[in-house]
């Protein structure tokens, strides 16, 4: 079947199997390999991208369900060459080690800050509770998001 | 990652269209809502439908509203929407308590209330919550619709009364003033299915010391119809005291049939049925007082 | 000149925050095919037949590889890291649920997965050994009937320490406390699963393998030995790796099958396992059934320690540790205490489970030893009614005892243990916590305080003692300084998130007066880096880091000679100060490394025997392990009505010697502390009596999230390592090793009023509640 999905502002029309998962469409069809996958049971969140402005686990969504919709991935976080404050926060606060969970964490963080510009540490932990990290023990991820909240206005 | 088997795909343009497609593609076709129950099953190849009928575009099923003295929740309401809805939270704290502990925030963005209820997992939190509220399900079929009490909606693990060719469209909960409700869940970790969970809705008599009506819903502990009917009966007309709550918890525990599994042994789950019933009753009572 | 050490933000982050990392599944080559593995549903069964006809007829399938096909190429079995053999694809029997039976190569991964269902395998089920404690029963089925002469499920017996002296110590004791305890089977579960892209070029004969490997050079050598390919025609590339934690050390059957697939099809073949395959078949960790005994005087002087261990190694002995140590470094189980004597025995057995054993940041079984001794010390404290912090303080090794040789032969390099414990107690406000606990108990509320003090030995290791399959555990470093004075460091260790591209640049920069930005670190590609045994066991800083420093100092010494020629001075008249070689007493006369590099490559007249460059390399043979240590304190709140445990606080004081990049060190510690919460409270790979793996997905193998983890409180002491070139010790595994005991001790502390003495991990709500009822649960095995 043919689908048209807008990813990071660009429309892509492709012929796909109905069963193709959105994460595979992004990674293998469109070669946007910044989003990752890490489990079989929708638990790990390495695959989190935005679908119509809302973070979803793209391993649990069919590409067909994204037909006619907007997707935003980590590759669409930066504006041209300007990193998003979330990206800068993660680099500034050592919020990543192996980098595998990072795109998903950043996409959720960006969404959180869009809706709650001054979250508490507890709120950050809560919103990330469906996404696993094996390296950081979450401490610096939380600090990174709080840093981004404080530096939204910076250039 | 594990991936689904081949499947065909149709997009429904309306509820009528969805019903037509269900009829056309027969019993091997399945409704696809948020997909967060169905797609994981398809990836593990435990479910292998031939055709998926995508209803995500059906705005007519995506609502949460108060009208005619009822809270009406469209089947396509996302978990996150129900959790964020002020009216739902105001009238039925139990729904917010339950939604807060269902899966995780990201899954809640896309998974739907109707999808979870129709998946009919014996550990589904919303099944217990709506059983406690004595809600009514509205099921659409080609010739119109029918209503089924929440407690009769599930017929067994992963089985509901929604026949092939029908579609759950709405859940309705009558709004009665002066009530309090709560949901208590124990899981091994945030986001886990419950080891045991109990939801309670309470209404008191005019003098505020006697229980006028009570709903107790339990999940994951093998309670028939996700409810503790005998415990509810005991509470009606009983004083709203610790003693009554303790007895109600005991009765609820006696009337469930938990199974030992990786989440815990049966005796522990039975203990939770009792303990969480008491805690939910306490919390519901406190909310009656607070909101009075 | 400011030091290059410090909290430098990481160079590698630039690509990761943009989603531009290259992980193995990101690799896509022209014509690439995809592999999928058919796995056994049964734990123990004879294979009657394997029919691949229907799968081969699938229009998108190129080839289906079976055990029989591999057998023809002498590739059906491969050596393991413990000198056993492991089936690549099963031929006679399957020996664990999830074992590899066939490998499909298809045009796309969805088709490969479909084709698995078209393979028909007939099995004859055999009785299963799922209970390690029954593996040596006289009537137990023999799992490894493929090994000549193997008549039971016994693998090895090993012991360490002085049995007679230990018996004497016990005889002299007033009090002996005994306890059985299980360290359940666990799994590192890095977020990226294991996988590979194998590309055998049919024209050049060169095999290029992208792989999630923590030890690319060791893999290269192994492939050469296994597949009979000349080693110079093999290139292993470990690209970015999404976490290793010991899970990515072994060569897995899937890798070899992908290589064979590439051989047969002439195309690159990618194989990425899914999460259930990762959990069910790749290197697990722990699974030690331990019996501990501790002997002490009535006033709390610990005299001796004994341990007997039954080690469940699964169906093949594939555990990864230095070959001379089948039980790894478990015999450091005497911990941080001044004991007269200790003795331990370890018996390894086969069971019908996945192979492995050494993984998940255990520092080669030190995690198991630390857990044992720290639980025994707490049990002793309870028995003697002494405060567990005081009991530890009384028995900790004293600074003046270092360097210290323990009762099982370990030479601890340096440490000031009491200072670390005092700092942790101060940070935690220990006395206030005990007062709070007493108050709360009076009101029916329950909290627990648990301690763990650990010492580990990391940085394997001296070539005399430590090798893996005959390859000594030394690591190389190559440093090239370009004419314009920037440098490229090639290292043999391989990062999986530890930040080597930054810390190793800092190490070299510090030695040469350069900026870390001017030092590029190359790792992971065996064509571009020197030989070494890879990254695990916290060995990067102790071994590779030392190699990098030694290489940099060689460069600096070369530079001295060139600088002397530039300055027309004698080399011995130059001193190194402020990043320059300068004339002693005349600092104006000085040259930086970049200036010297350009001069070295110029026409400058150089002394005889001195070549015109500044490059240098080395292979570092560490004289000893390094011994980081720590004092951890965990505070939990218990809900006795449900058995739920919440970790309120976790204080961790660590001493890993000199810290090159404290930010990175702290990150490593944060991650390991989360492991402690996970293993203590929720993680375990359990089996049922039929050998069905019950932890095959993240729905049941539960990992801690941001909500279960508190905000970690870190403290630090610095006791330099006397033998490391910059005084650093390893640290990557410290927190994973030290933290589980602190959490378990805290829970047991909370449960004391309920008469609970011990309960095994994971302390899930059900397990805690069951223990409170006097019915502690066996956590490794469940009824079918």
PDB file of N, CA, C and O in Angstrom, chain A residues 19-21 24 27 31 33-34 37-40 43 87 94 96-98 100-101 106 125 128-129 132 134-140, chain C residues 10 13 16-17 19 25-26 28 110 114 188-189 191 245 273-276 360 496-497 663 667-668 670-671 698 704-706 709 711-712:
ATOM      1  N   UNK A  19       2.066  -4.180   7.368  1.00  0.00           N
ATOM      2  CA  UNK A  19       2.585  -4.566   8.676  1.00  0.00           C
ATOM      3  C   UNK A  19       3.862  -3.835   9.071  1.00  0.00           C
ATOM      4  O   UNK A  19       4.335  -4.007  10.184  1.00  0.00           O
ATOM      5  N   UNK A  20       4.414  -3.027   8.187  1.00  0.00           N
ATOM      6  CA  UNK A  20       5.673  -2.349   8.480  1.00  0.00           C
ATOM      7  C   UNK A  20       5.497  -1.419   9.681  1.00  0.00           C
ATOM      8  O   UNK A  20       4.610  -0.573   9.708  1.00  0.00           O
ATOM      9  N   UNK A  21       6.373  -1.585  10.680  1.00  0.00           N
ATOM     10  CA  UNK A  21       6.285  -0.749  11.874  1.00  0.00           C
ATOM     11  C   UNK A  21       6.869   0.629  11.572  1.00  0.00           C
ATOM     12  O   UNK A  21       7.830   0.756  10.796  1.00  0.00           O
ATOM     13  N   UNK A  24      10.634   1.021  11.742  1.00  0.00           N
ATOM     14  CA  UNK A  24      11.381   0.475  10.616  1.00  0.00           C
ATOM     15  C   UNK A  24      11.220   1.335   9.377  1.00  0.00           C
ATOM     16  O   UNK A  24      12.144   1.464   8.572  1.00  0.00           O
ATOM     17  N   UNK A  27      13.720   4.165   9.996  1.00  0.00           N
ATOM     18  CA  UNK A  27      15.120   3.767   9.995  1.00  0.00           C
ATOM     19  C   UNK A  27      15.553   3.172   8.669  1.00  0.00           C
ATOM     20  O   UNK A  27      16.591   3.551   8.123  1.00  0.00           O
ATOM     21  N   UNK A  31      15.998   5.950   6.101  1.00  0.00           N
ATOM     22  CA  UNK A  31      17.384   6.031   6.570  1.00  0.00           C
ATOM     23  C   UNK A  31      17.576   7.097   7.645  1.00  0.00           C
ATOM     24  O   UNK A  31      18.667   7.643   7.790  1.00  0.00           O
ATOM     25  N   UNK A  33      18.253   7.027  10.947  1.00  0.00           N
ATOM     26  CA  UNK A  33      18.604   6.001  11.925  1.00  0.00           C
ATOM     27  C   UNK A  33      18.822   6.565  13.318  1.00  0.00           C
ATOM     28  O   UNK A  33      19.306   5.862  14.203  1.00  0.00           O
ATOM     29  N   UNK A  34      18.479   7.807  13.546  1.00  0.00           N
ATOM     30  CA  UNK A  34      18.639   8.386  14.881  1.00  0.00           C
ATOM     31  C   UNK A  34      17.701   7.786  15.911  1.00  0.00           C
ATOM     32  O   UNK A  34      18.009   7.726  17.096  1.00  0.00           O
ATOM     33  N   UNK A  37      15.573   0.985  18.326  1.00  0.00           N
ATOM     34  CA  UNK A  37      14.650   0.038  18.953  1.00  0.00           C
ATOM     35  C   UNK A  37      15.442  -0.833  19.900  1.00  0.00           C
ATOM     36  O   UNK A  37      16.613  -1.120  19.622  1.00  0.00           O
ATOM     37  N   UNK A  38      14.806  -1.264  20.992  1.00  0.00           N
ATOM     38  CA  UNK A  38      15.566  -2.008  21.995  1.00  0.00           C
ATOM     39  C   UNK A  38      14.799  -3.140  22.644  1.00  0.00           C
ATOM     40  O   UNK A  38      15.335  -3.806  23.525  1.00  0.00           O
ATOM     41  N   UNK A  39      13.524  -3.346  22.259  1.00  0.00           N
ATOM     42  CA  UNK A  39      12.789  -4.430  22.908  1.00  0.00           C
ATOM     43  C   UNK A  39      11.702  -4.938  21.972  1.00  0.00           C
ATOM     44  O   UNK A  39      11.595  -4.474  20.850  1.00  0.00           O
ATOM     45  N   UNK A  40      10.924  -5.877  22.430  1.00  0.00           N
ATOM     46  CA  UNK A  40       9.826  -6.437  21.631  1.00  0.00           C
ATOM     47  C   UNK A  40       8.469  -6.112  22.227  1.00  0.00           C
ATOM     48  O   UNK A  40       7.456  -6.522  21.678  1.00  0.00           O
ATOM     49  N   UNK A  43       8.346  -1.630  25.945  1.00  0.00           N
ATOM     50  CA  UNK A  43       8.762  -1.213  27.292  1.00  0.00           C
ATOM     51  C   UNK A  43       9.892  -0.200  27.314  1.00  0.00           C
ATOM     52  O   UNK A  43       9.995   0.588  28.244  1.00  0.00           O
ATOM     53  N   UNK A  87      18.970  19.342  23.453  1.00  0.00           N
ATOM     54  CA  UNK A  87      20.205  18.712  22.989  1.00  0.00           C
ATOM     55  C   UNK A  87      21.414  19.300  23.696  1.00  0.00           C
ATOM     56  O   UNK A  87      22.335  18.600  24.115  1.00  0.00           O
ATOM     57  N   UNK A  94      26.071  15.872  30.762  1.00  0.00           N
ATOM     58  CA  UNK A  94      26.450  14.460  30.670  1.00  0.00           C
ATOM     59  C   UNK A  94      25.208  13.582  30.812  1.00  0.00           C
ATOM     60  O   UNK A  94      25.201  12.599  31.564  1.00  0.00           O
ATOM     61  N   UNK A  96      24.056  11.656  28.637  1.00  0.00           N
ATOM     62  CA  UNK A  96      24.114  10.462  27.809  1.00  0.00           C
ATOM     63  C   UNK A  96      25.477   9.811  27.952  1.00  0.00           C
ATOM     64  O   UNK A  96      26.473  10.487  28.208  1.00  0.00           O
ATOM     65  N   UNK A  97      25.493   8.480  27.790  1.00  0.00           N
ATOM     66  CA  UNK A  97      26.763   7.761  27.788  1.00  0.00           C
ATOM     67  C   UNK A  97      26.886   6.985  26.491  1.00  0.00           C
ATOM     68  O   UNK A  97      27.623   7.402  25.614  1.00  0.00           O
ATOM     69  N   UNK A  98      26.126   5.933  26.301  1.00  0.00           N
ATOM     70  CA  UNK A  98      26.236   5.214  25.035  1.00  0.00           C
ATOM     71  C   UNK A  98      25.422   5.889  23.934  1.00  0.00           C
ATOM     72  O   UNK A  98      25.646   5.633  22.764  1.00  0.00           O
ATOM     73  N   UNK A 100      22.239   5.495  23.163  1.00  0.00           N
ATOM     74  CA  UNK A 100      21.222   4.708  22.472  1.00  0.00           C
ATOM     75  C   UNK A 100      19.815   5.116  22.871  1.00  0.00           C
ATOM     76  O   UNK A 100      18.914   5.154  22.046  1.00  0.00           O
ATOM     77  N   UNK A 101      19.606   5.435  24.139  1.00  0.00           N
ATOM     78  CA  UNK A 101      18.264   5.822  24.615  1.00  0.00           C
ATOM     79  C   UNK A 101      18.030   7.306  24.390  1.00  0.00           C
ATOM     80  O   UNK A 101      16.904   7.791  24.507  1.00  0.00           O
ATOM     81  N   UNK A 106      15.227  12.635  24.587  1.00  0.00           N
ATOM     82  CA  UNK A 106      15.191  14.048  24.191  1.00  0.00           C
ATOM     83  C   UNK A 106      13.839  14.414  23.577  1.00  0.00           C
ATOM     84  O   UNK A 106      13.328  15.520  23.803  1.00  0.00           O
ATOM     85  N   UNK A 125      11.070  12.894  36.061  1.00  0.00           N
ATOM     86  CA  UNK A 125      11.192  11.443  36.260  1.00  0.00           C
ATOM     87  C   UNK A 125       9.913  10.726  35.859  1.00  0.00           C
ATOM     88  O   UNK A 125       9.927   9.667  35.254  1.00  0.00           O
ATOM     89  N   UNK A 128       9.408  10.431  32.065  1.00  0.00           N
ATOM     90  CA  UNK A 128      10.364   9.525  31.428  1.00  0.00           C
ATOM     91  C   UNK A 128      10.244   8.096  31.933  1.00  0.00           C
ATOM     92  O   UNK A 128      11.040   7.240  31.568  1.00  0.00           O
ATOM     93  N   UNK A 129       9.232   7.814  32.756  1.00  0.00           N
ATOM     94  CA  UNK A 129       9.176   6.520  33.446  1.00  0.00           C
ATOM     95  C   UNK A 129       8.909   5.349  32.513  1.00  0.00           C
ATOM     96  O   UNK A 129       9.012   4.201  32.927  1.00  0.00           O
ATOM     97  N   UNK A 132      13.712   3.399  29.194  1.00  0.00           N
ATOM     98  CA  UNK A 132      14.803   2.815  29.958  1.00  0.00           C
ATOM     99  C   UNK A 132      16.150   3.382  29.544  1.00  0.00           C
ATOM    100  O   UNK A 132      16.381   3.654  28.366  1.00  0.00           O
ATOM    101  N   UNK A 134      20.274   2.278  30.527  1.00  0.00           N
ATOM    102  CA  UNK A 134      21.106   1.306  31.247  1.00  0.00           C
ATOM    103  C   UNK A 134      22.400   1.894  31.723  1.00  0.00           C
ATOM    104  O   UNK A 134      23.113   1.270  32.483  1.00  0.00           O
ATOM    105  N   UNK A 135      22.724   3.083  31.244  1.00  0.00           N
ATOM    106  CA  UNK A 135      24.038   3.670  31.526  1.00  0.00           C
ATOM    107  C   UNK A 135      24.033   4.736  32.615  1.00  0.00           C
ATOM    108  O   UNK A 135      24.941   4.780  33.425  1.00  0.00           O
ATOM    109  N   UNK A 136      23.051   5.629  32.607  1.00  0.00           N
ATOM    110  CA  UNK A 136      23.184   6.864  33.385  1.00  0.00           C
ATOM    111  C   UNK A 136      22.557   6.825  34.764  1.00  0.00           C
ATOM    112  O   UNK A 136      22.747   7.759  35.539  1.00  0.00           O
ATOM    113  N   UNK A 137      21.759   5.792  35.076  1.00  0.00           N
ATOM    114  CA  UNK A 137      21.053   5.844  36.353  1.00  0.00           C
ATOM    115  C   UNK A 137      20.112   7.025  36.453  1.00  0.00           C
ATOM    116  O   UNK A 137      19.684   7.398  37.539  1.00  0.00           O
ATOM    117  N   UNK A 138      19.807   7.643  35.324  1.00  0.00           N
ATOM    118  CA  UNK A 138      18.796   8.703  35.163  1.00  0.00           C
ATOM    119  C   UNK A 138      19.151  10.050  35.774  1.00  0.00           C
ATOM    120  O   UNK A 138      18.569  11.067  35.387  1.00  0.00           O
ATOM    121  N   UNK A 139      20.100  10.089  36.685  1.00  0.00           N
ATOM    122  CA  UNK A 139      20.395  11.328  37.403  1.00  0.00           C
ATOM    123  C   UNK A 139      20.692  12.481  36.453  1.00  0.00           C
ATOM    124  O   UNK A 139      20.095  13.555  36.534  1.00  0.00           O
ATOM    125  N   UNK A 140      21.641  12.240  35.543  1.00  0.00           N
ATOM    126  CA  UNK A 140      22.056  13.340  34.659  1.00  0.00           C
ATOM    127  C   UNK A 140      21.058  13.603  33.544  1.00  0.00           C
ATOM    128  O   UNK A 140      21.042  14.680  32.960  1.00  0.00           O
TER     129      UNK A 140
ATOM    130  N   UNK C  10      31.819  15.895  26.799  1.00  0.00           N
ATOM    131  CA  UNK C  10      32.327  14.836  25.946  1.00  0.00           C
ATOM    132  C   UNK C  10      32.336  15.190  24.475  1.00  0.00           C
ATOM    133  O   UNK C  10      31.375  15.787  23.958  1.00  0.00           O
ATOM    134  N   UNK C  13      29.548  13.400  22.227  1.00  0.00           N
ATOM    135  CA  UNK C  13      28.145  13.813  22.307  1.00  0.00           C
ATOM    136  C   UNK C  13      27.659  14.535  21.061  1.00  0.00           C
ATOM    137  O   UNK C  13      26.472  14.513  20.749  1.00  0.00           O
ATOM    138  N   UNK C  16      25.890  12.044  18.980  1.00  0.00           N
ATOM    139  CA  UNK C  16      24.777  11.335  19.604  1.00  0.00           C
ATOM    140  C   UNK C  16      23.563  12.224  19.824  1.00  0.00           C
ATOM    141  O   UNK C  16      22.436  11.774  19.663  1.00  0.00           O
ATOM    142  N   UNK C  17      23.769  13.487  20.196  1.00  0.00           N
ATOM    143  CA  UNK C  17      22.590  14.336  20.439  1.00  0.00           C
ATOM    144  C   UNK C  17      21.909  14.717  19.129  1.00  0.00           C
ATOM    145  O   UNK C  17      20.782  15.201  19.136  1.00  0.00           O
ATOM    146  N   UNK C  19      21.473  12.403  16.838  1.00  0.00           N
ATOM    147  CA  UNK C  19      20.995  11.148  16.289  1.00  0.00           C
ATOM    148  C   UNK C  19      21.881  10.643  15.159  1.00  0.00           C
ATOM    149  O   UNK C  19      21.418   9.919  14.279  1.00  0.00           O
ATOM    150  N   UNK C  25      23.085  -1.719  13.771  1.00  0.00           N
ATOM    151  CA  UNK C  25      21.877  -1.822  12.950  1.00  0.00           C
ATOM    152  C   UNK C  25      21.727  -0.638  12.010  1.00  0.00           C
ATOM    153  O   UNK C  25      20.886  -0.657  11.117  1.00  0.00           O
ATOM    154  N   UNK C  26      22.548   0.401  12.177  1.00  0.00           N
ATOM    155  CA  UNK C  26      22.483   1.535  11.262  1.00  0.00           C
ATOM    156  C   UNK C  26      23.267   1.265   9.983  1.00  0.00           C
ATOM    157  O   UNK C  26      23.160   2.012   9.010  1.00  0.00           O
ATOM    158  N   UNK C  28      24.187  -0.103   6.583  1.00  0.00           N
ATOM    159  CA  UNK C  28      23.463  -0.656   5.435  1.00  0.00           C
ATOM    160  C   UNK C  28      24.428  -0.685   4.268  1.00  0.00           C
ATOM    161  O   UNK C  28      24.968   0.350   3.888  1.00  0.00           O
ATOM    162  N   UNK C 110      11.818  -8.782   7.569  1.00  0.00           N
ATOM    163  CA  UNK C 110      10.467  -9.285   7.793  1.00  0.00           C
ATOM    164  C   UNK C 110      10.311 -10.649   7.119  1.00  0.00           C
ATOM    165  O   UNK C 110       9.711 -11.572   7.679  1.00  0.00           O
ATOM    166  N   UNK C 114       9.476 -14.335   8.699  1.00  0.00           N
ATOM    167  CA  UNK C 114       8.393 -15.191   8.186  1.00  0.00           C
ATOM    168  C   UNK C 114       8.923 -16.586   7.884  1.00  0.00           C
ATOM    169  O   UNK C 114       8.259 -17.591   8.151  1.00  0.00           O
ATOM    170  N   UNK C 188      22.647  -8.411  31.710  1.00  0.00           N
ATOM    171  CA  UNK C 188      23.018  -6.995  31.577  1.00  0.00           C
ATOM    172  C   UNK C 188      22.027  -6.175  30.768  1.00  0.00           C
ATOM    173  O   UNK C 188      21.879  -4.984  30.997  1.00  0.00           O
ATOM    174  N   UNK C 189      21.386  -6.819  29.798  1.00  0.00           N
ATOM    175  CA  UNK C 189      20.386  -6.145  28.969  1.00  0.00           C
ATOM    176  C   UNK C 189      20.787  -4.736  28.551  1.00  0.00           C
ATOM    177  O   UNK C 189      20.111  -3.760  28.909  1.00  0.00           O
ATOM    178  N   UNK C 191      20.772  -1.583  26.168  1.00  0.00           N
ATOM    179  CA  UNK C 191      19.584  -1.187  25.414  1.00  0.00           C
ATOM    180  C   UNK C 191      19.698  -1.591  23.944  1.00  0.00           C
ATOM    181  O   UNK C 191      18.682  -1.892  23.303  1.00  0.00           O
ATOM    182  N   UNK C 245      28.346  -3.816  29.039  1.00  0.00           N
ATOM    183  CA  UNK C 245      28.185  -4.386  30.375  1.00  0.00           C
ATOM    184  C   UNK C 245      28.535  -5.868  30.408  1.00  0.00           C
ATOM    185  O   UNK C 245      27.969  -6.639  31.172  1.00  0.00           O
ATOM    186  N   UNK C 273      19.819  -9.436  16.760  1.00  0.00           N
ATOM    187  CA  UNK C 273      18.893 -10.242  17.569  1.00  0.00           C
ATOM    188  C   UNK C 273      17.799  -9.332  18.129  1.00  0.00           C
ATOM    189  O   UNK C 273      17.982  -8.124  18.293  1.00  0.00           O
ATOM    190  N   UNK C 274      16.657  -9.965  18.432  1.00  0.00           N
ATOM    191  CA  UNK C 274      15.628  -9.194  19.123  1.00  0.00           C
ATOM    192  C   UNK C 274      15.831  -9.310  20.629  1.00  0.00           C
ATOM    193  O   UNK C 274      16.749 -10.003  21.083  1.00  0.00           O
ATOM    194  N   UNK C 275      15.023  -8.638  21.397  1.00  0.00           N
ATOM    195  CA  UNK C 275      15.248  -8.576  22.837  1.00  0.00           C
ATOM    196  C   UNK C 275      15.056  -9.941  23.485  1.00  0.00           C
ATOM    197  O   UNK C 275      15.767 -10.303  24.415  1.00  0.00           O
ATOM    198  N   UNK C 276      14.093 -10.738  23.032  1.00  0.00           N
ATOM    199  CA  UNK C 276      13.892 -12.044  23.672  1.00  0.00           C
ATOM    200  C   UNK C 276      15.107 -12.937  23.422  1.00  0.00           C
ATOM    201  O   UNK C 276      15.534 -13.674  24.298  1.00  0.00           O
ATOM    202  N   UNK C 360      27.660  -8.359  33.171  1.00  0.00           N
ATOM    203  CA  UNK C 360      26.910  -7.396  33.962  1.00  0.00           C
ATOM    204  C   UNK C 360      27.770  -6.794  35.062  1.00  0.00           C
ATOM    205  O   UNK C 360      27.392  -6.770  36.239  1.00  0.00           O
ATOM    206  N   UNK C 496      31.743   1.624  25.084  1.00  0.00           N
ATOM    207  CA  UNK C 496      30.312   1.363  24.866  1.00  0.00           C
ATOM    208  C   UNK C 496      29.520   2.433  25.616  1.00  0.00           C
ATOM    209  O   UNK C 496      28.409   2.178  26.058  1.00  0.00           O
ATOM    210  N   UNK C 497      30.124   3.584  25.771  1.00  0.00           N
ATOM    211  CA  UNK C 497      29.467   4.681  26.482  1.00  0.00           C
ATOM    212  C   UNK C 497      30.322   5.272  27.585  1.00  0.00           C
ATOM    213  O   UNK C 497      29.940   6.252  28.191  1.00  0.00           O
ATOM    214  N   UNK C 663      33.291  14.076  35.939  1.00  0.00           N
ATOM    215  CA  UNK C 663      31.920  14.029  35.411  1.00  0.00           C
ATOM    216  C   UNK C 663      31.623  12.640  34.849  1.00  0.00           C
ATOM    217  O   UNK C 663      30.560  12.060  35.105  1.00  0.00           O
ATOM    218  N   UNK C 667      29.080   9.690  36.266  1.00  0.00           N
ATOM    219  CA  UNK C 667      28.079   9.067  35.396  1.00  0.00           C
ATOM    220  C   UNK C 667      28.139   7.547  35.476  1.00  0.00           C
ATOM    221  O   UNK C 667      27.115   6.863  35.529  1.00  0.00           O
ATOM    222  N   UNK C 668      29.355   7.015  35.494  1.00  0.00           N
ATOM    223  CA  UNK C 668      29.518   5.561  35.620  1.00  0.00           C
ATOM    224  C   UNK C 668      28.916   5.068  36.934  1.00  0.00           C
ATOM    225  O   UNK C 668      28.256   4.025  36.993  1.00  0.00           O
ATOM    226  N   UNK C 670      26.542   6.551  38.803  1.00  0.00           N
ATOM    227  CA  UNK C 670      25.076   6.654  38.760  1.00  0.00           C
ATOM    228  C   UNK C 670      24.471   5.411  38.113  1.00  0.00           C
ATOM    229  O   UNK C 670      23.498   4.830  38.594  1.00  0.00           O
ATOM    230  N   UNK C 671      25.038   5.029  36.980  1.00  0.00           N
ATOM    231  CA  UNK C 671      24.481   3.894  36.252  1.00  0.00           C
ATOM    232  C   UNK C 671      24.558   2.601  37.046  1.00  0.00           C
ATOM    233  O   UNK C 671      23.619   1.811  37.069  1.00  0.00           O
ATOM    234  N   UNK C 698      11.044  -7.632  28.442  1.00  0.00           N
ATOM    235  CA  UNK C 698      11.076  -6.568  29.447  1.00  0.00           C
ATOM    236  C   UNK C 698       9.759  -6.447  30.202  1.00  0.00           C
ATOM    237  O   UNK C 698       9.636  -5.600  31.092  1.00  0.00           O
ATOM    238  N   UNK C 704      14.984  -1.073  36.322  1.00  0.00           N
ATOM    239  CA  UNK C 704      14.546   0.132  37.046  1.00  0.00           C
ATOM    240  C   UNK C 704      14.412   1.331  36.109  1.00  0.00           C
ATOM    241  O   UNK C 704      15.159   1.482  35.157  1.00  0.00           O
ATOM    242  N   UNK C 705      13.427   2.161  36.410  1.00  0.00           N
ATOM    243  CA  UNK C 705      13.197   3.380  35.632  1.00  0.00           C
ATOM    244  C   UNK C 705      13.590   4.600  36.457  1.00  0.00           C
ATOM    245  O   UNK C 705      14.012   4.485  37.618  1.00  0.00           O
ATOM    246  N   UNK C 706      13.372   5.755  35.885  1.00  0.00           N
ATOM    247  CA  UNK C 706      13.673   7.010  36.566  1.00  0.00           C
ATOM    248  C   UNK C 706      12.877   7.155  37.853  1.00  0.00           C
ATOM    249  O   UNK C 706      13.273   7.906  38.743  1.00  0.00           O
ATOM    250  N   UNK C 709      14.536   5.047  40.888  1.00  0.00           N
ATOM    251  CA  UNK C 709      15.871   5.485  41.284  1.00  0.00           C
ATOM    252  C   UNK C 709      15.796   6.804  42.026  1.00  0.00           C
ATOM    253  O   UNK C 709      15.152   7.740  41.560  1.00  0.00           O
ATOM    254  N   UNK C 711      17.683  10.268  43.698  1.00  0.00           N
ATOM    255  CA  UNK C 711      18.756  11.128  43.231  1.00  0.00           C
ATOM    256  C   UNK C 711      20.019  10.703  43.983  1.00  0.00           C
ATOM    257  O   UNK C 711      20.103  10.840  45.202  1.00  0.00           O
ATOM    258  N   UNK C 712      20.966  10.148  43.266  1.00  0.00           N
ATOM    259  CA  UNK C 712      22.146   9.569  43.909  1.00  0.00           C
ATOM    260  C   UNK C 712      22.998  10.654  44.566  1.00  0.00           C
ATOM    261  O   UNK C 712      23.227  11.706  43.983  1.00  0.00           O
TER     262      UNK C 712
END
